[in-house]
PDB file of N, CA and C in Angstrom:
ATOM      1  N   MET A 217     170.846  90.166 188.217  1.00 66.00           N
ATOM      2  CA  MET A 217     170.768  89.534 189.502  1.00 66.00           C
ATOM      3  C   MET A 217     169.348  89.630 190.064  1.00 66.00           C
ATOM      4  N   SER A 218     168.701  90.776 189.879  1.00 74.00           N
ATOM      5  CA  SER A 218     167.344  90.912 190.404  1.00 74.00           C
ATOM      6  C   SER A 218     166.363  90.039 189.619  1.00 74.00           C
ATOM      7  N   ARG A 219     166.682  89.746 188.365  1.00 76.00           N
ATOM      8  CA  ARG A 219     165.825  88.865 187.570  1.00 76.00           C
ATOM      9  C   ARG A 219     165.816  87.463 188.166  1.00 76.00           C
ATOM     10  N   ILE A 220     166.990  86.976 188.594  1.00 78.00           N
ATOM     11  CA  ILE A 220     167.078  85.646 189.205  1.00 78.00           C
ATOM     12  C   ILE A 220     166.309  85.628 190.519  1.00 78.00           C
ATOM     13  N   LEU A 221     166.431  86.684 191.291  1.00 72.00           N
ATOM     14  CA  LEU A 221     165.695  86.782 192.553  1.00 72.00           C
ATOM     15  C   LEU A 221     164.190  86.771 192.303  1.00 72.00           C
ATOM     16  N   ALA A 222     163.740  87.522 191.311  1.00 73.00           N
ATOM     17  CA  ALA A 222     162.308  87.570 191.001  1.00 73.00           C
ATOM     18  C   ALA A 222     161.801  86.216 190.536  1.00 73.00           C
ATOM     19  N   ILE A 223     162.582  85.513 189.730  1.00 76.00           N
ATOM     20  CA  ILE A 223     162.177  84.179 189.273  1.00 76.00           C
ATOM     21  C   ILE A 223     162.119  83.209 190.450  1.00 76.00           C
ATOM     22  N   GLY A 224     163.093  83.294 191.351  1.00 69.00           N
ATOM     23  CA  GLY A 224     163.108  82.424 192.526  1.00 69.00           C
ATOM     24  C   GLY A 224     161.910  82.653 193.430  1.00 69.00           C
ATOM     25  N   ILE A 225     161.585  83.899 193.662  1.00 75.00           N
ATOM     26  CA  ILE A 225     160.437  84.234 194.510  1.00 75.00           C
ATOM     27  C   ILE A 225     159.139  83.775 193.848  1.00 75.00           C
ATOM     28  N   ALA A 226     159.025  83.960 192.541  1.00 71.00           N
ATOM     29  CA  ALA A 226     157.822  83.528 191.827  1.00 71.00           C
ATOM     30  C   ALA A 226     157.662  82.016 191.896  1.00 71.00           C
ATOM     31  N   ALA A 227     158.757  81.275 191.775  1.00 69.00           N
ATOM     32  CA  ALA A 227     158.683  79.815 191.845  1.00 69.00           C
ATOM     33  C   ALA A 227     158.262  79.354 193.234  1.00 69.00           C
ATOM     34  N   LEU A 228     158.814  79.976 194.271  1.00 67.00           N
ATOM     35  CA  LEU A 228     158.437  79.610 195.637  1.00 67.00           C
ATOM     36  C   LEU A 228     156.978  79.951 195.926  1.00 67.00           C
ATOM     37  N   THR A 229     156.531  81.094 195.441  1.00 72.00           N
ATOM     38  CA  THR A 229     155.149  81.510 195.649  1.00 72.00           C
ATOM     39  C   THR A 229     154.184  80.578 194.926  1.00 72.00           C
ATOM     40  N   ALA A 230     154.557  80.121 193.747  1.00 70.00           N
ATOM     41  CA  ALA A 230     153.687  79.219 192.986  1.00 70.00           C
ATOM     42  C   ALA A 230     153.608  77.846 193.645  1.00 70.00           C
ATOM     43  N   ALA A 231     154.678  77.401 194.293  1.00 64.00           N
ATOM     44  CA  ALA A 231     154.709  76.079 194.903  1.00 64.00           C
ATOM     45  C   ALA A 231     153.971  76.035 196.243  1.00 64.00           C
ATOM     46  N   ALA A 232     153.861  77.154 196.932  1.00 63.00           N
ATOM     47  CA  ALA A 232     153.260  77.183 198.262  1.00 63.00           C
ATOM     48  C   ALA A 232     151.798  76.739 198.284  1.00 63.00           C
ATOM     49  N   PRO A 233     150.917  77.230 197.391  1.00 62.00           N
ATOM     50  CA  PRO A 233     149.522  76.792 197.459  1.00 62.00           C
ATOM     51  C   PRO A 233     149.363  75.289 197.211  1.00 62.00           C
ATOM     52  N   LEU A 234     150.214  74.717 196.364  1.00 53.00           N
ATOM     53  CA  LEU A 234     150.134  73.285 196.091  1.00 53.00           C
ATOM     54  C   LEU A 234     150.476  72.486 197.341  1.00 53.00           C
ATOM     55  N   SER A 235     151.522  72.867 198.055  1.00 55.00           N
ATOM     56  CA  SER A 235     151.901  72.139 199.254  1.00 55.00           C
ATOM     57  C   SER A 235     150.836  72.275 200.343  1.00 55.00           C
ATOM     58  N   GLN A 236     150.179  73.430 200.412  1.00 58.00           N
ATOM     59  CA  GLN A 236     149.115  73.602 201.396  1.00 58.00           C
ATOM     60  C   GLN A 236     147.920  72.724 201.067  1.00 58.00           C
ATOM     61  N   ALA A 237     147.605  72.547 199.781  1.00 56.00           N
ATOM     62  CA  ALA A 237     146.484  71.703 199.379  1.00 56.00           C
ATOM     63  C   ALA A 237     146.767  70.249 199.725  1.00 56.00           C
ATOM     64  N   VAL A 238     147.995  69.800 199.522  1.00 55.00           N
ATOM     65  CA  VAL A 238     148.374  68.428 199.861  1.00 55.00           C
ATOM     66  C   VAL A 238     148.296  68.227 201.362  1.00 55.00           C
ATOM     67  N   ALA A 239     148.791  69.192 202.130  1.00 59.00           N
ATOM     68  CA  ALA A 239     148.755  69.087 203.583  1.00 59.00           C
ATOM     69  C   ALA A 239     147.319  69.068 204.103  1.00 59.00           C
ATOM     70  N   GLN A 240     146.419  69.797 203.466  1.00 61.00           N
ATOM     71  CA  GLN A 240     145.035  69.842 203.907  1.00 61.00           C
ATOM     72  C   GLN A 240     144.371  68.482 203.723  1.00 61.00           C
ATOM     73  N   ASP A 241     144.733  67.754 202.684  1.00 59.00           N
ATOM     74  CA  ASP A 241     144.170  66.435 202.459  1.00 59.00           C
ATOM     75  C   ASP A 241     144.611  65.433 203.513  1.00 59.00           C
ATOM     76  N   ARG A 242     145.700  65.711 204.210  1.00 63.00           N
ATOM     77  CA  ARG A 242     146.222  64.791 205.216  1.00 63.00           C
ATOM     78  C   ARG A 242     145.649  65.045 206.614  1.00 63.00           C
ATOM     79  N   VAL A 243     144.797  66.022 206.763  1.00 57.00           N
ATOM     80  CA  VAL A 243     144.213  66.336 208.063  1.00 57.00           C
ATOM     81  C   VAL A 243     143.187  65.255 208.418  1.00 57.00           C
ATOM     82  N   PRO A 244     143.312  64.643 209.611  1.00 60.00           N
ATOM     83  CA  PRO A 244     142.326  63.640 210.012  1.00 60.00           C
ATOM     84  C   PRO A 244     140.924  64.232 210.063  1.00 60.00           C
ATOM     85  N   ARG A 245     139.930  63.398 209.831  1.00 60.00           N
ATOM     86  CA  ARG A 245     138.546  63.872 209.790  1.00 60.00           C
ATOM     87  C   ARG A 245     138.112  64.521 211.102  1.00 60.00           C
ATOM     88  N   GLY A 246     138.601  64.034 212.214  1.00 58.00           N
ATOM     89  CA  GLY A 246     138.223  64.593 213.506  1.00 58.00           C
ATOM     90  C   GLY A 246     138.592  66.067 213.626  1.00 58.00           C
ATOM     91  N   ASP A 247     139.730  66.459 213.044  1.00 54.00           N
ATOM     92  CA  ASP A 247     140.152  67.860 213.107  1.00 54.00           C
ATOM     93  C   ASP A 247     139.306  68.745 212.203  1.00 54.00           C
ATOM     94  N   ARG A 248     138.774  68.188 211.114  1.00 58.00           N
ATOM     95  CA  ARG A 248     137.936  68.979 210.210  1.00 58.00           C
ATOM     96  C   ARG A 248     136.593  69.315 210.837  1.00 58.00           C
ATOM     97  N   GLU A 249     136.172  68.505 211.796  1.00 62.00           N
ATOM     98  CA  GLU A 249     134.847  68.671 212.377  1.00 62.00           C
ATOM     99  C   GLU A 249     134.884  69.402 213.717  1.00 62.00           C
ATOM    100  N   ARG A 250     135.964  70.109 214.002  1.00 59.00           N
ATOM    101  CA  ARG A 250     136.029  70.858 215.250  1.00 59.00           C
ATOM    102  C   ARG A 250     135.076  72.038 215.205  1.00 59.00           C
ATOM    103  N   PRO A 251     134.613  72.489 216.356  1.00 58.00           N
ATOM    104  CA  PRO A 251     133.733  73.665 216.384  1.00 58.00           C
ATOM    105  C   PRO A 251     134.435  74.874 215.776  1.00 58.00           C
ATOM    106  N   GLN A 252     133.662  75.753 215.190  1.00 58.00           N
ATOM    107  CA  GLN A 252     134.208  76.890 214.475  1.00 58.00           C
ATOM    108  C   GLN A 252     135.000  77.826 215.391  1.00 58.00           C
ATOM    109  N   HIS A 253     134.581  78.003 216.636  1.00 52.00           N
ATOM    110  CA  HIS A 253     135.304  78.909 217.525  1.00 52.00           C
ATOM    111  C   HIS A 253     136.707  78.393 217.820  1.00 52.00           C
ATOM    112  N   GLU A 254     136.934  77.080 217.780  1.00 52.00           N
ATOM    113  CA  GLU A 254     138.278  76.547 217.960  1.00 52.00           C
ATOM    114  C   GLU A 254     139.125  76.763 216.715  1.00 52.00           C
ATOM    115  N   GLN A 255     138.523  76.718 215.543  1.00 51.00           N
ATOM    116  CA  GLN A 255     139.257  76.900 214.303  1.00 51.00           C
ATOM    117  C   GLN A 255     139.707  78.344 214.132  1.00 51.00           C
ATOM    118  N   GLN A 256     139.004  79.297 214.709  1.00 48.00           N
ATOM    119  CA  GLN A 256     139.357  80.706 214.568  1.00 48.00           C
ATOM    120  C   GLN A 256     140.623  81.052 215.341  1.00 48.00           C
ATOM    121  N   ASP A 257     141.015  80.227 216.329  1.00 43.00           N
ATOM    122  CA  ASP A 257     142.216  80.494 217.105  1.00 43.00           C
ATOM    123  C   ASP A 257     143.483  80.295 216.289  1.00 43.00           C
ATOM    124  N   GLU A 258     143.414  79.503 215.236  1.00 57.00           N
ATOM    125  CA  GLU A 258     144.585  79.239 214.415  1.00 57.00           C
ATOM    126  C   GLU A 258     144.818  80.399 213.461  1.00 57.00           C
ATOM    127  N   ARG A 259     146.053  80.880 213.430  1.00 61.00           N
ATOM    128  CA  ARG A 259     146.402  81.976 212.534  1.00 61.00           C
ATOM    129  C   ARG A 259     146.968  81.393 211.252  1.00 61.00           C
ATOM    130  N   PRO A 260     146.727  82.033 210.142  1.00 67.00           N
ATOM    131  CA  PRO A 260     147.260  81.513 208.878  1.00 67.00           C
ATOM    132  C   PRO A 260     148.778  81.591 208.854  1.00 67.00           C
ATOM    133  N   ARG A 261     149.398  80.639 208.167  1.00 88.00           N
ATOM    134  CA  ARG A 261     150.852  80.611 208.042  1.00 88.00           C
ATOM    135  C   ARG A 261     151.307  81.477 206.879  1.00 88.00           C
ATOM    136  N   VAL A 262     152.509  81.985 206.990  1.00 92.00           N
ATOM    137  CA  VAL A 262     153.125  82.774 205.938  1.00 92.00           C
ATOM    138  C   VAL A 262     153.789  81.795 204.973  1.00 92.00           C
ATOM    139  N   SER A 263     153.622  82.007 203.671  1.00 93.00           N
ATOM    140  CA  SER A 263     154.264  81.131 202.696  1.00 93.00           C
ATOM    141  C   SER A 263     155.759  81.429 202.647  1.00 93.00           C
ATOM    142  N   ILE A 264     156.513  80.491 202.107  1.00 94.00           N
ATOM    143  CA  ILE A 264     157.955  80.681 201.988  1.00 94.00           C
ATOM    144  C   ILE A 264     158.251  81.881 201.086  1.00 94.00           C
ATOM    145  N   GLY A 265     157.469  82.048 200.029  1.00 94.00           N
ATOM    146  CA  GLY A 265     157.670  83.183 199.131  1.00 94.00           C
ATOM    147  C   GLY A 265     157.495  84.514 199.840  1.00 94.00           C
ATOM    148  N   GLU A 266     156.462  84.602 200.699  1.00 95.00           N
ATOM    149  CA  GLU A 266     156.246  85.836 201.461  1.00 95.00           C
ATOM    150  C   GLU A 266     157.386  86.073 202.441  1.00 95.00           C
ATOM    151  N   ALA A 267     157.869  84.999 203.067  1.00 95.00           N
ATOM    152  CA  ALA A 267     158.974  85.129 204.021  1.00 95.00           C
ATOM    153  C   ALA A 267     160.233  85.631 203.316  1.00 95.00           C
ATOM    154  N   VAL A 268     160.484  85.138 202.108  1.00 95.00           N
ATOM    155  CA  VAL A 268     161.646  85.585 201.341  1.00 95.00           C
ATOM    156  C   VAL A 268     161.514  87.065 201.009  1.00 95.00           C
ATOM    157  N   GLN A 269     160.321  87.488 200.613  1.00 96.00           N
ATOM    158  CA  GLN A 269     160.117  88.903 200.299  1.00 96.00           C
ATOM    159  C   GLN A 269     160.371  89.773 201.519  1.00 96.00           C
ATOM    160  N   ARG A 270     159.880  89.356 202.668  1.00 95.00           N
ATOM    161  CA  ARG A 270     160.056  90.162 203.879  1.00 95.00           C
ATOM    162  C   ARG A 270     161.512  90.179 204.333  1.00 95.00           C
ATOM    163  N   ALA A 271     162.204  89.043 204.195  1.00 95.00           N
ATOM    164  CA  ALA A 271     163.608  88.983 204.599  1.00 95.00           C
ATOM    165  C   ALA A 271     164.488  89.805 203.672  1.00 95.00           C
ATOM    166  N   SER A 272     164.149  89.853 202.394  1.00 95.00           N
ATOM    167  CA  SER A 272     164.986  90.566 201.424  1.00 95.00           C
ATOM    168  C   SER A 272     164.710  92.067 201.384  1.00 95.00           C
ATOM    169  N   SER A 273     163.633  92.491 201.966  1.00 92.00           N
ATOM    170  CA  SER A 273     163.252  93.896 201.914  1.00 92.00           C
ATOM    171  C   SER A 273     164.330  94.785 202.547  1.00 92.00           C
ATOM    172  N   GLY A 274     164.906  95.663 201.724  1.00 93.00           N
ATOM    173  CA  GLY A 274     165.891  96.609 202.214  1.00 93.00           C
ATOM    174  C   GLY A 274     167.277  96.043 202.410  1.00 93.00           C
ATOM    175  N   ARG A 275     167.518  94.800 202.011  1.00 95.00           N
ATOM    176  CA  ARG A 275     168.829  94.190 202.174  1.00 95.00           C
ATOM    177  C   ARG A 275     169.535  94.089 200.829  1.00 95.00           C
ATOM    178  N   PRO A 276     170.768  94.535 200.763  1.00 96.00           N
ATOM    179  CA  PRO A 276     171.527  94.317 199.525  1.00 96.00           C
ATOM    180  C   PRO A 276     172.010  92.873 199.484  1.00 96.00           C
ATOM    181  N   GLY A 277     172.178  92.342 198.308  1.00 96.00           N
ATOM    182  CA  GLY A 277     172.672  90.987 198.189  1.00 96.00           C
ATOM    183  C   GLY A 277     171.725  90.127 197.386  1.00 96.00           C
ATOM    184  N   ARG A 278     171.840  88.803 197.587  1.00 96.00           N
ATOM    185  CA  ARG A 278     171.001  87.898 196.806  1.00 96.00           C
ATOM    186  C   ARG A 278     170.508  86.725 197.639  1.00 96.00           C
ATOM    187  N   PHE A 279     169.391  86.212 197.210  1.00 97.00           N
ATOM    188  CA  PHE A 279     168.707  85.081 197.830  1.00 97.00           C
ATOM    189  C   PHE A 279     169.417  83.792 197.424  1.00 97.00           C
ATOM    190  N   LEU A 280     169.696  82.907 198.407  1.00 97.00           N
ATOM    191  CA  LEU A 280     170.337  81.629 198.114  1.00 97.00           C
ATOM    192  C   LEU A 280     169.404  80.436 198.304  1.00 97.00           C
ATOM    193  N   GLY A 281     168.469  80.538 199.234  1.00 96.00           N
ATOM    194  CA  GLY A 281     167.556  79.429 199.475  1.00 96.00           C
ATOM    195  C   GLY A 281     166.728  79.685 200.726  1.00 96.00           C
ATOM    196  N   ALA A 282     165.728  78.815 200.932  1.00 96.00           N
ATOM    197  CA  ALA A 282     164.869  78.957 202.103  1.00 96.00           C
ATOM    198  C   ALA A 282     164.394  77.585 202.541  1.00 96.00           C
ATOM    199  N   SER A 283     164.144  77.441 203.849  1.00 95.00           N
ATOM    200  CA  SER A 283     163.615  76.179 204.366  1.00 95.00           C
ATOM    201  C   SER A 283     162.658  76.481 205.514  1.00 95.00           C
ATOM    202  N   ASP A 284     161.661  75.618 205.637  1.00 92.00           N
ATOM    203  CA  ASP A 284     160.662  75.751 206.702  1.00 92.00           C
ATOM    204  C   ASP A 284     161.070  74.824 207.827  1.00 92.00           C
ATOM    205  N   ARG A 285     161.341  75.398 208.982  1.00 90.00           N
ATOM    206  CA  ARG A 285     161.759  74.610 210.145  1.00 90.00           C
ATOM    207  C   ARG A 285     160.728  74.761 211.254  1.00 90.00           C
ATOM    208  N   GLY A 286     159.598  74.118 211.054  1.00 84.00           N
ATOM    209  CA  GLY A 286     158.528  74.204 212.039  1.00 84.00           C
ATOM    210  C   GLY A 286     157.866  75.560 212.013  1.00 84.00           C
ATOM    211  N   GLY A 287     157.958  76.297 213.091  1.00 89.00           N
ATOM    212  CA  GLY A 287     157.333  77.607 213.176  1.00 89.00           C
ATOM    213  C   GLY A 287     158.185  78.737 212.635  1.00 89.00           C
ATOM    214  N   THR A 288     159.391  78.406 212.148  1.00 95.00           N
ATOM    215  CA  THR A 288     160.307  79.422 211.652  1.00 95.00           C
ATOM    216  C   THR A 288     160.724  79.097 210.222  1.00 95.00           C
ATOM    217  N   ILE A 289     160.769  80.119 209.381  1.00 96.00           N
ATOM    218  CA  ILE A 289     161.273  79.955 208.017  1.00 96.00           C
ATOM    219  C   ILE A 289     162.641  80.610 207.979  1.00 96.00           C
ATOM    220  N   VAL A 290     163.639  79.839 207.533  1.00 96.00           N
ATOM    221  CA  VAL A 290     165.011  80.329 207.479  1.00 96.00           C
ATOM    222  C   VAL A 290     165.351  80.661 206.035  1.00 96.00           C
ATOM    223  N   VAL A 291     165.742  81.913 205.794  1.00 97.00           N
ATOM    224  CA  VAL A 291     166.096  82.389 204.465  1.00 97.00           C
ATOM    225  C   VAL A 291     167.611  82.575 204.430  1.00 97.00           C
ATOM    226  N   ARG A 292     168.279  81.869 203.527  1.00 98.00           N
ATOM    227  CA  ARG A 292     169.730  82.016 203.377  1.00 98.00           C
ATOM    228  C   ARG A 292     169.997  83.160 202.410  1.00 98.00           C
ATOM    229  N   TRP A 293     170.862  84.103 202.831  1.00 97.00           N
ATOM    230  CA  TRP A 293     171.088  85.337 202.096  1.00 97.00           C
ATOM    231  C   TRP A 293     172.584  85.593 201.963  1.00 97.00           C
ATOM    232  N   GLU A 294     173.021  86.021 200.780  1.00 97.00           N
ATOM    233  CA  GLU A 294     174.424  86.383 200.576  1.00 97.00           C
ATOM    234  C   GLU A 294     174.525  87.890 200.395  1.00 97.00           C
ATOM    235  N   TYR A 295     175.295  88.521 201.285  1.00 97.00           N
ATOM    236  CA  TYR A 295     175.519  89.959 201.216  1.00 97.00           C
ATOM    237  C   TYR A 295     176.658  90.251 200.238  1.00 97.00           C
ATOM    238  N   PRO A 296     176.711  91.488 199.713  1.00 97.00           N
ATOM    239  CA  PRO A 296     177.851  91.853 198.877  1.00 97.00           C
ATOM    240  C   PRO A 296     179.149  91.646 199.672  1.00 97.00           C
ATOM    241  N   GLY A 297     180.140  91.097 199.024  1.00 97.00           N
ATOM    242  CA  GLY A 297     181.382  90.790 199.729  1.00 97.00           C
ATOM    243  C   GLY A 297     181.474  89.318 200.098  1.00 97.00           C
ATOM    244  N   GLY A 298     180.369  88.578 199.952  1.00 97.00           N
ATOM    245  CA  GLY A 298     180.401  87.139 200.159  1.00 97.00           C
ATOM    246  C   GLY A 298     179.919  86.616 201.496  1.00 97.00           C
ATOM    247  N   ARG A 299     179.604  87.494 202.442  1.00 97.00           N
ATOM    248  CA  ARG A 299     179.121  87.009 203.747  1.00 97.00           C
ATOM    249  C   ARG A 299     177.747  86.373 203.578  1.00 97.00           C
ATOM    250  N   ILE A 300     177.575  85.174 204.153  1.00 97.00           N
ATOM    251  CA  ILE A 300     176.307  84.451 204.062  1.00 97.00           C
ATOM    252  C   ILE A 300     175.641  84.466 205.433  1.00 97.00           C
ATOM    253  N   ALA A 301     174.352  84.749 205.456  1.00 97.00           N
ATOM    254  CA  ALA A 301     173.600  84.828 206.709  1.00 97.00           C
ATOM    255  C   ALA A 301     172.303  84.047 206.582  1.00 97.00           C
ATOM    256  N   ASP A 302     171.839  83.537 207.710  1.00 97.00           N
ATOM    257  CA  ASP A 302     170.516  82.919 207.801  1.00 97.00           C
ATOM    258  C   ASP A 302     169.594  83.906 208.486  1.00 97.00           C
ATOM    259  N   ILE A 303     168.525  84.293 207.798  1.00 97.00           N
ATOM    260  CA  ILE A 303     167.562  85.247 208.337  1.00 97.00           C
ATOM    261  C   ILE A 303     166.332  84.453 208.772  1.00 97.00           C
ATOM    262  N   MET A 304     165.969  84.539 210.044  1.00 97.00           N
ATOM    263  CA  MET A 304     164.832  83.810 210.584  1.00 97.00           C
ATOM    264  C   MET A 304     163.566  84.664 210.507  1.00 97.00           C
ATOM    265  N   VAL A 305     162.509  84.062 209.953  1.00 96.00           N
ATOM    266  CA  VAL A 305     161.219  84.738 209.810  1.00 96.00           C
ATOM    267  C   VAL A 305     160.178  83.902 210.548  1.00 96.00           C
ATOM    268  N   ASP A 306     159.380  84.548 211.385  1.00 96.00           N
ATOM    269  CA  ASP A 306     158.315  83.850 212.108  1.00 96.00           C
ATOM    270  C   ASP A 306     157.308  83.315 211.098  1.00 96.00           C
ATOM    271  N   GLY A 307     157.008  82.018 211.168  1.00 93.00           N
ATOM    272  CA  GLY A 307     156.110  81.385 210.210  1.00 93.00           C
ATOM    273  C   GLY A 307     154.656  81.801 210.360  1.00 93.00           C
ATOM    274  N   ARG A 308     154.273  82.332 211.494  1.00 93.00           N
ATOM    275  CA  ARG A 308     152.889  82.758 211.719  1.00 93.00           C
ATOM    276  C   ARG A 308     152.667  84.227 211.373  1.00 93.00           C
ATOM    277  N   THR A 309     153.591  85.090 211.817  1.00 94.00           N
ATOM    278  CA  THR A 309     153.376  86.525 211.644  1.00 94.00           C
ATOM    279  C   THR A 309     154.099  87.091 210.427  1.00 94.00           C
ATOM    280  N   GLY A 310     155.153  86.428 209.961  1.00 94.00           N
ATOM    281  CA  GLY A 310     155.935  86.933 208.864  1.00 94.00           C
ATOM    282  C   GLY A 310     156.969  87.964 209.280  1.00 94.00           C
ATOM    283  N   ARG A 311     157.103  88.180 210.576  1.00 95.00           N
ATOM    284  CA  ARG A 311     158.061  89.148 211.109  1.00 95.00           C
ATOM    285  C   ARG A 311     159.465  88.564 211.114  1.00 95.00           C
ATOM    286  N   VAL A 312     160.466  89.359 210.728  1.00 96.00           N
ATOM    287  CA  VAL A 312     161.847  88.913 210.781  1.00 96.00           C
ATOM    288  C   VAL A 312     162.254  88.861 212.267  1.00 96.00           C
ATOM    289  N   ILE A 313     162.650  87.670 212.712  1.00 96.00           N
ATOM    290  CA  ILE A 313     162.980  87.459 214.129  1.00 96.00           C
ATOM    291  C   ILE A 313     164.442  87.806 214.393  1.00 96.00           C
ATOM    292  N   GLY A 314     165.316  87.401 213.497  1.00 95.00           N
ATOM    293  CA  GLY A 314     166.730  87.639 213.730  1.00 95.00           C
ATOM    294  C   GLY A 314     167.564  87.146 212.569  1.00 95.00           C
ATOM    295  N   GLU A 315     168.865  87.236 212.770  1.00 96.00           N
ATOM    296  CA  GLU A 315     169.815  86.870 211.718  1.00 96.00           C
ATOM    297  C   GLU A 315     171.063  86.329 212.387  1.00 96.00           C
ATOM    298  N   ARG A 316     171.631  85.299 211.770  1.00 94.00           N
ATOM    299  CA  ARG A 316     172.903  84.786 212.283  1.00 94.00           C
ATOM    300  C   ARG A 316     173.817  84.427 211.149  1.00 94.00           C
TER     301      ARG A 316
END
């Protein structure tokens, strides 16, 4: 079971830099030429792979999937016994916000 989790996390981590490169190409030229002090205000985003690692830390069970919903990354998790939960991770800080 942990082998499947490790493969899933590795696949998500490998896909994240590619999606960021594509998104960077879509930035209008005006935003690229902003003054440097304005660019420093933006904090880097947490990748989906990192969010999955933080959500799974210390939790028994298995990873089912993850989705990026704006500023929040939702990690679907199955606990032993079959209960399924959505774990919310802040997309900027990587902090686990909550679970439902």
